[in-house]
Coordinates of C-alpha atoms and ligand atoms in Angstrom, one line a residue:
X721 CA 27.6 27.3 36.5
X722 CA 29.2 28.1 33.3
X723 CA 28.6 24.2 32.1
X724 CA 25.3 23.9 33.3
X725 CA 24.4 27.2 31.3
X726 CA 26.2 25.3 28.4
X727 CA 24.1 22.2 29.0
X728 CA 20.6 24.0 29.0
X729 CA 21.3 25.6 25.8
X730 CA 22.4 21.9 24.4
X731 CA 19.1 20.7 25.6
X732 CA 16.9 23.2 24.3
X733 CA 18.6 22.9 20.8
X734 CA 17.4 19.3 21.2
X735 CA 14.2 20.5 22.1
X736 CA 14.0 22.2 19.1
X737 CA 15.4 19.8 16.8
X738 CA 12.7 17.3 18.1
X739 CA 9.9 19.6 17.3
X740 CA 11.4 20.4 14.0
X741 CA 12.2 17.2 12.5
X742 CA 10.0 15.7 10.1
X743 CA 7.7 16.6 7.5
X744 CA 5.0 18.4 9.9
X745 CA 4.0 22.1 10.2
X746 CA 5.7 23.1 13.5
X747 CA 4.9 26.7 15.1
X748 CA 8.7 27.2 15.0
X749 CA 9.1 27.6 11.0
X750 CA 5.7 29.5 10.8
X751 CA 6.7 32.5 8.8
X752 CA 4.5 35.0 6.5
X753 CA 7.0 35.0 3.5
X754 CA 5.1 35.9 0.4
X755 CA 4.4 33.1 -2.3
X756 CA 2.6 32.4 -5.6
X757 CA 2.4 29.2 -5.5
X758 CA 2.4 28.2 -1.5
X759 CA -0.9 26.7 0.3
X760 CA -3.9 27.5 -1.3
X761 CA -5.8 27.0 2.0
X762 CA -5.0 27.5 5.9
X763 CA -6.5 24.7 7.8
X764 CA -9.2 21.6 6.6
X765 CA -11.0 21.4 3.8
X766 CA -14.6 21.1 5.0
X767 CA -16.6 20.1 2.1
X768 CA -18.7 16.5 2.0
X769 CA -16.4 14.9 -0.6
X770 CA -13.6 15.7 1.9
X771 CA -15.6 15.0 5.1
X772 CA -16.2 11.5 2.8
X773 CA -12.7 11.0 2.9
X774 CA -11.6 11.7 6.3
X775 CA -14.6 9.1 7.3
X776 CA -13.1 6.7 5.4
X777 CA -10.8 4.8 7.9
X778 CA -9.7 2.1 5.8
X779 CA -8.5 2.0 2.2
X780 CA -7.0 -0.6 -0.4
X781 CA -3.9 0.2 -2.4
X782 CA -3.1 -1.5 -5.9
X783 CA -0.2 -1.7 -7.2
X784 CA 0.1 -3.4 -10.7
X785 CA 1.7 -3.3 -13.8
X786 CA 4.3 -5.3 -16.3
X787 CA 6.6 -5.2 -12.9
X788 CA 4.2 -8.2 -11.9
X789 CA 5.7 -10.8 -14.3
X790 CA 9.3 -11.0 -13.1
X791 CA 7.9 -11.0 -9.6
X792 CA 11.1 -9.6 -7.9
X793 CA 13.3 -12.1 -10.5
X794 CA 15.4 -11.7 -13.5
X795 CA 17.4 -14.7 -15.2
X796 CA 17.1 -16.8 -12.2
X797 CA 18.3 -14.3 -9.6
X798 CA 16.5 -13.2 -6.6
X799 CA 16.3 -9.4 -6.0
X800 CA 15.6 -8.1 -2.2
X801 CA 14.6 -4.6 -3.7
X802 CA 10.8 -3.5 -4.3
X803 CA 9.0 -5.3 -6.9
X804 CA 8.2 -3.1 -8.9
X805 CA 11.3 -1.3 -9.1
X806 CA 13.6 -4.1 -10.8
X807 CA 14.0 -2.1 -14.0
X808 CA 16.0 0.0 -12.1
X809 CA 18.7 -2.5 -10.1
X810 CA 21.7 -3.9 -11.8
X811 CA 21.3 -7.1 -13.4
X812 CA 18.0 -6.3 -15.2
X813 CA 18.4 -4.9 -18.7
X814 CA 16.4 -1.8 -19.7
X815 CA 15.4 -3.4 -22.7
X816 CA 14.2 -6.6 -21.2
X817 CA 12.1 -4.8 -19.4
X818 CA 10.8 -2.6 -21.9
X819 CA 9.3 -5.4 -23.7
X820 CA 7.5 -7.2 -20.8
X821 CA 4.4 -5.8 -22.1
X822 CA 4.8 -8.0 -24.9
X823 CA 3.8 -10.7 -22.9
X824 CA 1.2 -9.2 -20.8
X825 CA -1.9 -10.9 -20.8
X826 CA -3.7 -11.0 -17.2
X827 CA -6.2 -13.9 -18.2
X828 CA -7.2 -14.7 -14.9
X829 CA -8.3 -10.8 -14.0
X830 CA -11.6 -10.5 -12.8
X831 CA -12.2 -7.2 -12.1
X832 CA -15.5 -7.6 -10.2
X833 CA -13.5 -10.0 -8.0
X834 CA -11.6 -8.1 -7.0
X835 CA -14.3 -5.3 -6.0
X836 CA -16.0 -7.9 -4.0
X837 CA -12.6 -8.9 -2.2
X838 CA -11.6 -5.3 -1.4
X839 CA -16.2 -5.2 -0.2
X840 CA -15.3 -7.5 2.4
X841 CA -12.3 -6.2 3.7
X842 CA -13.7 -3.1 4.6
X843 CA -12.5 -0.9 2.4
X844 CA -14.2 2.6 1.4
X845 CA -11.8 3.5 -1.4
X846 CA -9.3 2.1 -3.5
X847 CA -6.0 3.4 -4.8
X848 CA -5.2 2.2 -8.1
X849 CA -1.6 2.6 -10.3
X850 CA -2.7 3.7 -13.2
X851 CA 1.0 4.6 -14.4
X852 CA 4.0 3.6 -12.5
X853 CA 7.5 4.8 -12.8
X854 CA 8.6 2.6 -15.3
X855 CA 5.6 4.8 -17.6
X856 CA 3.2 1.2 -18.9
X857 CA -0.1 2.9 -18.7
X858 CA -2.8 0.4 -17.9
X859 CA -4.9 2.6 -19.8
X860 CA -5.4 3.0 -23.1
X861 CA -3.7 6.4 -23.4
X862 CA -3.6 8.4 -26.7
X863 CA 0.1 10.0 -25.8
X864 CA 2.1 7.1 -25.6
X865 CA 2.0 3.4 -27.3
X866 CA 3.1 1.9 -24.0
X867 CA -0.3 1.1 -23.1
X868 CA -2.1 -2.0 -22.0
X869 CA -4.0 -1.9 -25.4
X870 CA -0.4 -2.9 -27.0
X871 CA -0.2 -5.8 -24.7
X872 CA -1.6 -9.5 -25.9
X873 CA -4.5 -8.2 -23.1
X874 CA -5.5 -5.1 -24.9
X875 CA -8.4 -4.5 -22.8
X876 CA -8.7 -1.3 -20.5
X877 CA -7.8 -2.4 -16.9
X878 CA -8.4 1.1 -15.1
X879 CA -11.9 1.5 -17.1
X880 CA -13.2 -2.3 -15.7
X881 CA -11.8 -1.4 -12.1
X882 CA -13.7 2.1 -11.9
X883 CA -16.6 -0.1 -13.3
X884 CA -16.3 -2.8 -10.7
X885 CA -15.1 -0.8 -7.3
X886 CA -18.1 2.1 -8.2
X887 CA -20.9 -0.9 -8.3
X888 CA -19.6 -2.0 -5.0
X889 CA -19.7 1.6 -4.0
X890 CA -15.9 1.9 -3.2
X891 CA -14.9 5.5 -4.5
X892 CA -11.8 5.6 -6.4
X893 CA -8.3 7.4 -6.5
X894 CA -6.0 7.4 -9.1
X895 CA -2.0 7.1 -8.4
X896 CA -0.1 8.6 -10.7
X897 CA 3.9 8.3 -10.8
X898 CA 5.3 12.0 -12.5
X899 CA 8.5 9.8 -12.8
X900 CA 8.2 8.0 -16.3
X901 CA 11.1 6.1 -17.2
X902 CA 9.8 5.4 -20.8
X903 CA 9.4 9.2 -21.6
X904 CA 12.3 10.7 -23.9
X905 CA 11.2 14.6 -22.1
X906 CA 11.6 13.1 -18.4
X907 CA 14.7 14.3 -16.7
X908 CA 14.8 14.1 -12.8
X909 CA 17.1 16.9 -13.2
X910 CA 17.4 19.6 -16.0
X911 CA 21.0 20.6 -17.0
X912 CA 21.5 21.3 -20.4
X913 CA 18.9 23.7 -23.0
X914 CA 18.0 20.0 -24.3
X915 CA 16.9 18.9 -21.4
X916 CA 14.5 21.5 -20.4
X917 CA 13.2 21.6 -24.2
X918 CA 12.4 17.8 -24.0
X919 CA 11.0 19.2 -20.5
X920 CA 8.6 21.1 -21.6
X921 CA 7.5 18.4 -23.7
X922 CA 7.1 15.6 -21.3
X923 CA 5.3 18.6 -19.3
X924 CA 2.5 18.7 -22.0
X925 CA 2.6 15.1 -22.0
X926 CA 2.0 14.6 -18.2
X927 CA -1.0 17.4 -18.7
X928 CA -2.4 15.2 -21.1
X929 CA -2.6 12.2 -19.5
X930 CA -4.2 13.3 -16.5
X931 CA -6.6 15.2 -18.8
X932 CA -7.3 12.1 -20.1
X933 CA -8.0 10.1 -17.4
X934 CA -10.1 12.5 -15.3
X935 CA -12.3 12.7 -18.7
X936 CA -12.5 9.0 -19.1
X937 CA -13.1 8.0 -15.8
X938 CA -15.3 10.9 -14.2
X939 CA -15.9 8.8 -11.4
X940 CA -12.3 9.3 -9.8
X941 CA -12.6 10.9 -6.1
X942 CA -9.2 11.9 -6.4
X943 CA -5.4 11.7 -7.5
X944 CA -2.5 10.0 -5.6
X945 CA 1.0 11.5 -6.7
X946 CA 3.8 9.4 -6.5
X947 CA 7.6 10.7 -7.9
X948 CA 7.6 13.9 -7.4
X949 CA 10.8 14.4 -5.6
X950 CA 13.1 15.3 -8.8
X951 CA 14.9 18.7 -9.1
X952 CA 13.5 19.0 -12.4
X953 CA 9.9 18.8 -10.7
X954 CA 10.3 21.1 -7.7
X955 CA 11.4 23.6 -10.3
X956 CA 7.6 23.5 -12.2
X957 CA 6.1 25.6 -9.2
X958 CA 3.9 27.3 -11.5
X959 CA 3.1 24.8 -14.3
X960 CA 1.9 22.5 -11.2
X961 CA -0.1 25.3 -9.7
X962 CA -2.0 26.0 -13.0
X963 CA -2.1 22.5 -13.9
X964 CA -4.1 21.8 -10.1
X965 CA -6.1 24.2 -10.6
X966 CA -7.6 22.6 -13.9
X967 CA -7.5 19.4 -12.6
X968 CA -9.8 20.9 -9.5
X969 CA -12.0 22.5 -11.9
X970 CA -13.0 19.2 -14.3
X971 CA -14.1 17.4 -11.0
X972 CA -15.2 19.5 -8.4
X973 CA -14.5 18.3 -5.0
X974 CA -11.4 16.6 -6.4
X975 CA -9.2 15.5 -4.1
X976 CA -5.2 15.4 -4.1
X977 CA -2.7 15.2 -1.6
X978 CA 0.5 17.0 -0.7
X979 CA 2.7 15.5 -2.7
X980 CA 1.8 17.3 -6.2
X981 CA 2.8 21.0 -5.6
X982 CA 6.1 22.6 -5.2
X983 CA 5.8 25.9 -3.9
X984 CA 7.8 28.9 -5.5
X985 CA 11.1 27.8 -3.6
X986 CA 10.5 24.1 -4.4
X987 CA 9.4 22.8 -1.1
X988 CA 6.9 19.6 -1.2
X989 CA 4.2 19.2 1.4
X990 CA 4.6 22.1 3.1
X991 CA 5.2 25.7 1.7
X992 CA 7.8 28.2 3.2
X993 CA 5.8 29.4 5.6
X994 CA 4.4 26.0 6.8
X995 CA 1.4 25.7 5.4
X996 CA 0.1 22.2 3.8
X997 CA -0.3 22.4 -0.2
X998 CA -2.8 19.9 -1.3
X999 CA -6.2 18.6 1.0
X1000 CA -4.1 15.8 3.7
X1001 CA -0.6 15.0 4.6
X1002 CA 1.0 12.4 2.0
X1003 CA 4.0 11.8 4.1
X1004 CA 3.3 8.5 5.8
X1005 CA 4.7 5.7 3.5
X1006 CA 5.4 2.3 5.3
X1007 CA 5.7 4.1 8.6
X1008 CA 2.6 5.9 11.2
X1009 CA 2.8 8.8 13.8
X1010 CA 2.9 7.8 17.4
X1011 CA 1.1 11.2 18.8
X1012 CA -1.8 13.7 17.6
X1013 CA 1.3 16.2 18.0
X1014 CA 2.7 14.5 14.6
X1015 CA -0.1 15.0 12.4
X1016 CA -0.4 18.6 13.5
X1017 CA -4.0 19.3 12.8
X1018 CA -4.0 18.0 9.4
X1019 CA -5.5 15.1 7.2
X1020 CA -3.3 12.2 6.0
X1021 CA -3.2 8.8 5.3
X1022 CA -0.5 5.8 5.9
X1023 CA -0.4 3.6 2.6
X1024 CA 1.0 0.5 3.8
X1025 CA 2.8 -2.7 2.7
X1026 CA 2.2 -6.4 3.6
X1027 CA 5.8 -7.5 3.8
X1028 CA 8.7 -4.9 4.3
X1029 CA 9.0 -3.0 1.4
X1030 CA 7.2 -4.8 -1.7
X1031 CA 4.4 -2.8 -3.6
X1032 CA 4.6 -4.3 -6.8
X1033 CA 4.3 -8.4 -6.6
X1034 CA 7.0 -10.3 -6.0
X1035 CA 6.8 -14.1 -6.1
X1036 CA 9.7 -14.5 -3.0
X1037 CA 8.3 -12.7 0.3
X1038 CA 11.3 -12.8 2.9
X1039 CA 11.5 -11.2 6.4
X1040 CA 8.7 -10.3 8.2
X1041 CA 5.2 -10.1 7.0
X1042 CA 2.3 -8.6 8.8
X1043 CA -0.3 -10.3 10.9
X1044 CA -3.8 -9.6 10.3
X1045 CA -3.4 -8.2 14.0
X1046 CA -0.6 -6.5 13.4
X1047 CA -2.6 -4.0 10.4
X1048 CA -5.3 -4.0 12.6
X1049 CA -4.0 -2.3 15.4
X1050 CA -2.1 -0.1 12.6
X1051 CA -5.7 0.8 11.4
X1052 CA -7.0 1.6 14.3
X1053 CA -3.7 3.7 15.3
X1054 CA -4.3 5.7 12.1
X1055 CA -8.2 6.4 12.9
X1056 CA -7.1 7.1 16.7
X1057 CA -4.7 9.7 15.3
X1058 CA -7.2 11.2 12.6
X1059 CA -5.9 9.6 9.1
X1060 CA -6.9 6.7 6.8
X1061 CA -5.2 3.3 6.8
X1062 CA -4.6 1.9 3.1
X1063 CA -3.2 -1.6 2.6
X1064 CA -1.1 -2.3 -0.3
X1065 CA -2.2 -5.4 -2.8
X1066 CA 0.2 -6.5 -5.4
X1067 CA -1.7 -9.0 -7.8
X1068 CA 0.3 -11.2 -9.7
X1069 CA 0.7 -11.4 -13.8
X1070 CA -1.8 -13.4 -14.0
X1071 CA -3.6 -11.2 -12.3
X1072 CA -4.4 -13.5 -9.4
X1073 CA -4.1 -11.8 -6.0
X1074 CA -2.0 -14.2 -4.0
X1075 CA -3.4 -16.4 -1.0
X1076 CA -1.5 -14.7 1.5
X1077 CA -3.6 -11.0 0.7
X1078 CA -6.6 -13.1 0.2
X1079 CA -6.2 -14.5 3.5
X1080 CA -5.4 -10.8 5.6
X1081 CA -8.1 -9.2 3.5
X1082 CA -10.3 -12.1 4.8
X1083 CA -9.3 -11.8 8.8
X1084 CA -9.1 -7.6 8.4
X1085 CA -12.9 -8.2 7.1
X1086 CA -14.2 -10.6 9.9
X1087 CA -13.1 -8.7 12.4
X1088 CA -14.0 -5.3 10.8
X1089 CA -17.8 -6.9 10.4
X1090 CA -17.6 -6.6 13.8
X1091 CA -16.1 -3.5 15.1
X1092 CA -16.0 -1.2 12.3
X1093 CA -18.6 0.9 14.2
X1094 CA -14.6 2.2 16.0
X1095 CA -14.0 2.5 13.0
X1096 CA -15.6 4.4 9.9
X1097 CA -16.7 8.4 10.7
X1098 CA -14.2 7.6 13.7
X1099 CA -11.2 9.9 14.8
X1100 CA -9.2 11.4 17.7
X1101 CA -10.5 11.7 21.4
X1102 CA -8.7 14.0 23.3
X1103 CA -7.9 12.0 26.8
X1104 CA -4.5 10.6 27.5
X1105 CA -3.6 7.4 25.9
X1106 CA -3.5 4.5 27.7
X1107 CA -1.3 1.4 27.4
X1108 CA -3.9 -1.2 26.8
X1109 CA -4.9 0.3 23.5
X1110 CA -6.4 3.3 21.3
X1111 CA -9.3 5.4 22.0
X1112 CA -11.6 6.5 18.9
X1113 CA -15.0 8.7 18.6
X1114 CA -17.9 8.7 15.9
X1115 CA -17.6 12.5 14.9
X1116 CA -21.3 12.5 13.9
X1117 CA -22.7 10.4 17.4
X1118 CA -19.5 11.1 19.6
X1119 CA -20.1 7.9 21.0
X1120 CA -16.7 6.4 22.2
X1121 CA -14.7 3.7 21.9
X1122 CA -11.6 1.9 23.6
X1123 CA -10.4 -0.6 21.3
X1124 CA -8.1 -3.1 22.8
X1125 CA -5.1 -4.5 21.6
X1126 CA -2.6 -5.4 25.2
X1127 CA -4.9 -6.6 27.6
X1128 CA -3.8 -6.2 31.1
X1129 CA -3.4 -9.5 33.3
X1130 CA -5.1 -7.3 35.9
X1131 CA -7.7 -7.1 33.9
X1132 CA -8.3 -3.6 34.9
X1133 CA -8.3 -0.6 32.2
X1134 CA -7.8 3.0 33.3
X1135 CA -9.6 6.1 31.6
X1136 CA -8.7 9.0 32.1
X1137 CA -11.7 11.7 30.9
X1138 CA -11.7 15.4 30.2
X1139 CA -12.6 17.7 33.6
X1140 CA -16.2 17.1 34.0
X1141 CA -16.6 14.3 32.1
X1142 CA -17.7 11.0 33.6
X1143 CA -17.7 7.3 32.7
X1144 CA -21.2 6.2 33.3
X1145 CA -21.7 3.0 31.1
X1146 CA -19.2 0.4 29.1
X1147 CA -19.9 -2.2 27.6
X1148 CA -18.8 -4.8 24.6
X1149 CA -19.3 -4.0 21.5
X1150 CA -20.0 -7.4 20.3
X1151 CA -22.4 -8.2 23.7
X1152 CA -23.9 -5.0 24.4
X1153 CA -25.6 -6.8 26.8
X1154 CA -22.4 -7.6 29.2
X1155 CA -21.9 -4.2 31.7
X1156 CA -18.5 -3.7 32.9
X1157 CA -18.1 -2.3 36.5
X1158 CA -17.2 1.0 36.6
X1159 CA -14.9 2.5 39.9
X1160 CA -14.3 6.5 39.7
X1161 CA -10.6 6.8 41.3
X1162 CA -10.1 10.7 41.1
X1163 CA -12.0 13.5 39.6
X1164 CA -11.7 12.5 36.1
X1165 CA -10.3 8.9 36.0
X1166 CA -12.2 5.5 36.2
X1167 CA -11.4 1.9 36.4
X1168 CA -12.8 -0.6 34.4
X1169 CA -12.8 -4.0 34.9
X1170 CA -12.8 -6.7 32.6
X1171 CA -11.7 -10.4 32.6
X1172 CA -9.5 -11.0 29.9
X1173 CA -9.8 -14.8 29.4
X1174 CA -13.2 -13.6 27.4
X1175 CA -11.2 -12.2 24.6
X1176 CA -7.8 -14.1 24.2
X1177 CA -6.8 -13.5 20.7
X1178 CA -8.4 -10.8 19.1
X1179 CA -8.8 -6.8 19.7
X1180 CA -11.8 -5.6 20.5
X1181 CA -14.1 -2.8 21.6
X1182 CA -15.7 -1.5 24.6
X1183 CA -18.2 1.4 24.2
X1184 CA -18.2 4.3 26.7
X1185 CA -20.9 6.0 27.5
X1186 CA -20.5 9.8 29.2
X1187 CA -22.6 12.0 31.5
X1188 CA -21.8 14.6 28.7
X1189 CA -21.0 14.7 25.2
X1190 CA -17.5 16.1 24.6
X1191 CA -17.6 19.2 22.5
X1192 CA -14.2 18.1 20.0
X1193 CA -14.3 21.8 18.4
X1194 CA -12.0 23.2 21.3
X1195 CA -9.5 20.5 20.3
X1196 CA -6.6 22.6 19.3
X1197 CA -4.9 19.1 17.3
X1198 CA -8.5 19.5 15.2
X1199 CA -7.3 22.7 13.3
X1200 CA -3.9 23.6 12.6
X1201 CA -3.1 27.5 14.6
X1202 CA -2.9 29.9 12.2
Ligands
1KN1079 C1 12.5 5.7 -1.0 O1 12.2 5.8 -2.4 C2 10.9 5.4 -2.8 C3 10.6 5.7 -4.1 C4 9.3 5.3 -4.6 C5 10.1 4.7 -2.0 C6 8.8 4.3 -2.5 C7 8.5 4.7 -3.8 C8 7.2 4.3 -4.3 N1 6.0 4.8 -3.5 C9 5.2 3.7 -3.1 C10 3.8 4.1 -2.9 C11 5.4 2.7 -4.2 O2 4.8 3.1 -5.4 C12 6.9 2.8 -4.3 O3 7.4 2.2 -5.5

């Protein structure tokens, strides 16, 4: 007795640790502590330039800078790490690297090009560095002479891709990295009076240049922090707050994630009492929730890499590297679990986006052309998943999808509905015109059959058709409890 009581108190700590882990909300840790600067909002933001980006689906991240010319080398040598962060690793001097932008000079940059590229993959937005960590600003910024217009290029790179994305009618975000290696002020943590008087400076500084670039490109959607993880940052709680709240107010709608904000006891993405600080979840880098449970009624997006872990270019791509299948089903994952999906491009110094990204972008596009209907203004349906793929709904139409991506040698897909809701129609979504049979096997669950030889390589999409249409408002995933 005495063991098995011992037992079910070690199995509901592991409960608990399950439901805790992470960087999600979780009931458990909802507390009512009192903060300045926690969440400035309980639940979604439900204004159109925020109902814009949760229809988005699919995104394209850039990441490019002086970090492109080494390519992942130094004097000869090889370096596994991210791209883009070889300033940092042994072997590569500081000042080697400080004076790449010497020999910057992207002649083979076509902005428009690259528009038109990111057009036909799909993509509804674009993420663009406008300032790494290592602090080159591919802007001409007043505060610093580390700037493209210093480089043998001189020309403004972030100005001619808000040009070119905006004519194609891609909206653009602007990434932003608080980290800035080439900033005197910039500590990542503040120990001596020094450093937090050199602090305060590179906090001017930082205030400044995003002044500067929501004033010079008044197009931008949005900002995407990156490097905001330092002791020195999670101590600004208030400076952030204030400096959000400006940034809000020169472009209303303005959108920005959870990584900006500490709240008053330094927490990032979620405050003390639970509560999400920014407009979506920023927490999925290189990896995706597996269950609506995950996301915990919020908005977020998955920025995502080609190969492992390269952001930046790097001539040498080793280990795995996605198949165009592969981001697909990722894709469709994120919509089928409410987020966006944003694929990482890392153009080279040239600035020539390599064949291999040409290439996905190209089979991500052909296939999109055809079933991005599953896609764009698509999210979570609430019936259990099933193995053969991911379920998504048009949250204007609530028509329904399944999309496929394991096809069962049976050839026979189970649904299972809500109570009361019946299967009365499927078909393909590329031959509307091809019926599938339809079997009702209990109350709510159906069996569709369909012969796989049709579709042999690539996922695709059946449409379901319902005797009603599913009201998702009752979905307690949809709004976070309060
Ligand atoms: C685990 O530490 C890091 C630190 C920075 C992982 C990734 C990053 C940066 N965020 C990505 C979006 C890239 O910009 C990468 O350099």
């Amino acid at each position: 007795m005495k063991i098995l009581y011992h037992l079910t108190q070690i199995q509901l700590l592991i409960v608990f640790f399950v439901l805790g882990v992470g960087y999600g909300q979780s009931d458990e840790k909802r507390t009512n502590i009192t903060l300045k600067y926690g969440a400035e909002r309980i639940g979604k933001r439900t204004d159109q330039p925020m109902q814009d980006w949760r229809n988005y689906g699919l995104g394209q991240f850039i990441h490019w800078g002086v970090y492109a010319i080494p390519g992942g080398h130094w004097d000869g040598k090889y370096y596994a790490g991210a791209a883009e962060w070889i300033r940092s690793w042994k072997g590569m001097p500081n000042e080697a690297y400080d004076n790449l932008y010497k020999e910057f000079n992207p002649k083979k940059f076509n902005a428009n090009a690259w528009a038109k590229q990111a057009k036909e993959l799909g993509a509804k937005y674009v993420i663009i560095t406008t300032k790494h960590h290592d602090g080159f600003c591919l802007w001409p910024s007043e505060y610093t002479d580390y700037t493209i217009a210093n480089t043998p290029y001189k020309k403004d790179i972030i100005g001619a891709l808000v040009e070119a994305y905006d004519k194609q009618g891609i909206d653009v975000y602007l990434y932003f990295s608080i980290i800035d290696w080439n900033h005197f002020g910039y500590k990542s943590k503040l120990v001596t009076d020094k450093d937090r008087t050199d602090y305060e400076v590179f906090k001017e500084f930082t205030r400044n240049q995003l002044i500067e670039l929501l004033t010079r490109y008044p197009e931008t959607k949005g900002l995407w922090f990156d490097g905001t993880w330092d002791a020195a940052w999670k101590a600004q709680a208030s400076y952030v707050y204030d400096l959000d709240k400006e940034l809000r107010e020169m472009i209303p709608g303005l959108i920005i994630g959870s990584r900006f904000r500490p709240d008053d006891y330094g927490n990032r993405h979620f405050d003390a009492n639970g509560n999400m600080m920014g407009d979506y979840e920023q927490g999925w880098e290189r990896k995706m929730p597996n269950t609506i449970e995950e996301v915990h009624g919020n908005d977020w997006d998955c920025v995502m890499t080609i190969p492992e872990n390269q952001w930046g270019y790097h001539s040498d791509w080793r280990g795995h590297v996605k198949t165009s299948n592969e981001l697909i089903e990722m894709l469709v994952k994120a919509v089928a679990l409410d987020g966006n999906f944003v694929l990482n491009f890392g153009p080279d110094g040239l600035g020539t986006i390599r064949k291999e990204e040409t290439k996905l972008a190209k089979q991500v596009g052909e296939w999109m052309k055809v079933n991005s209907t599953a896609i764009y203004n698509c999210g979570y349906l609430d019936w259990e998943k099933q193995d053969w793929g991911y379920f998504t709904t048009n949250r204007i139409t609530q028509e329904k999808y399944m999309v496929v991506f394991n096809q069962p040698i049976s050839g026979v897909y189970t649904v299972k509905t809500k109570k009361g809701v019946s299967v009365e129609k499927v078909y393909l979504l590329d031959n509307p015109g091809l019926e599938l049979s339809i079997e009702k096997t209990y109350n709510n669950e159906f069996l569709i059959q369909y012969n796989p030889e049709n579709h042999p390589e690539e996922p695709f999409v059946m449409v379901i058709e319902t005797n009603k249409d599913q009201n998702n408002s009752d979905n307690q995933y949809l709004q976070p409890k309060i």
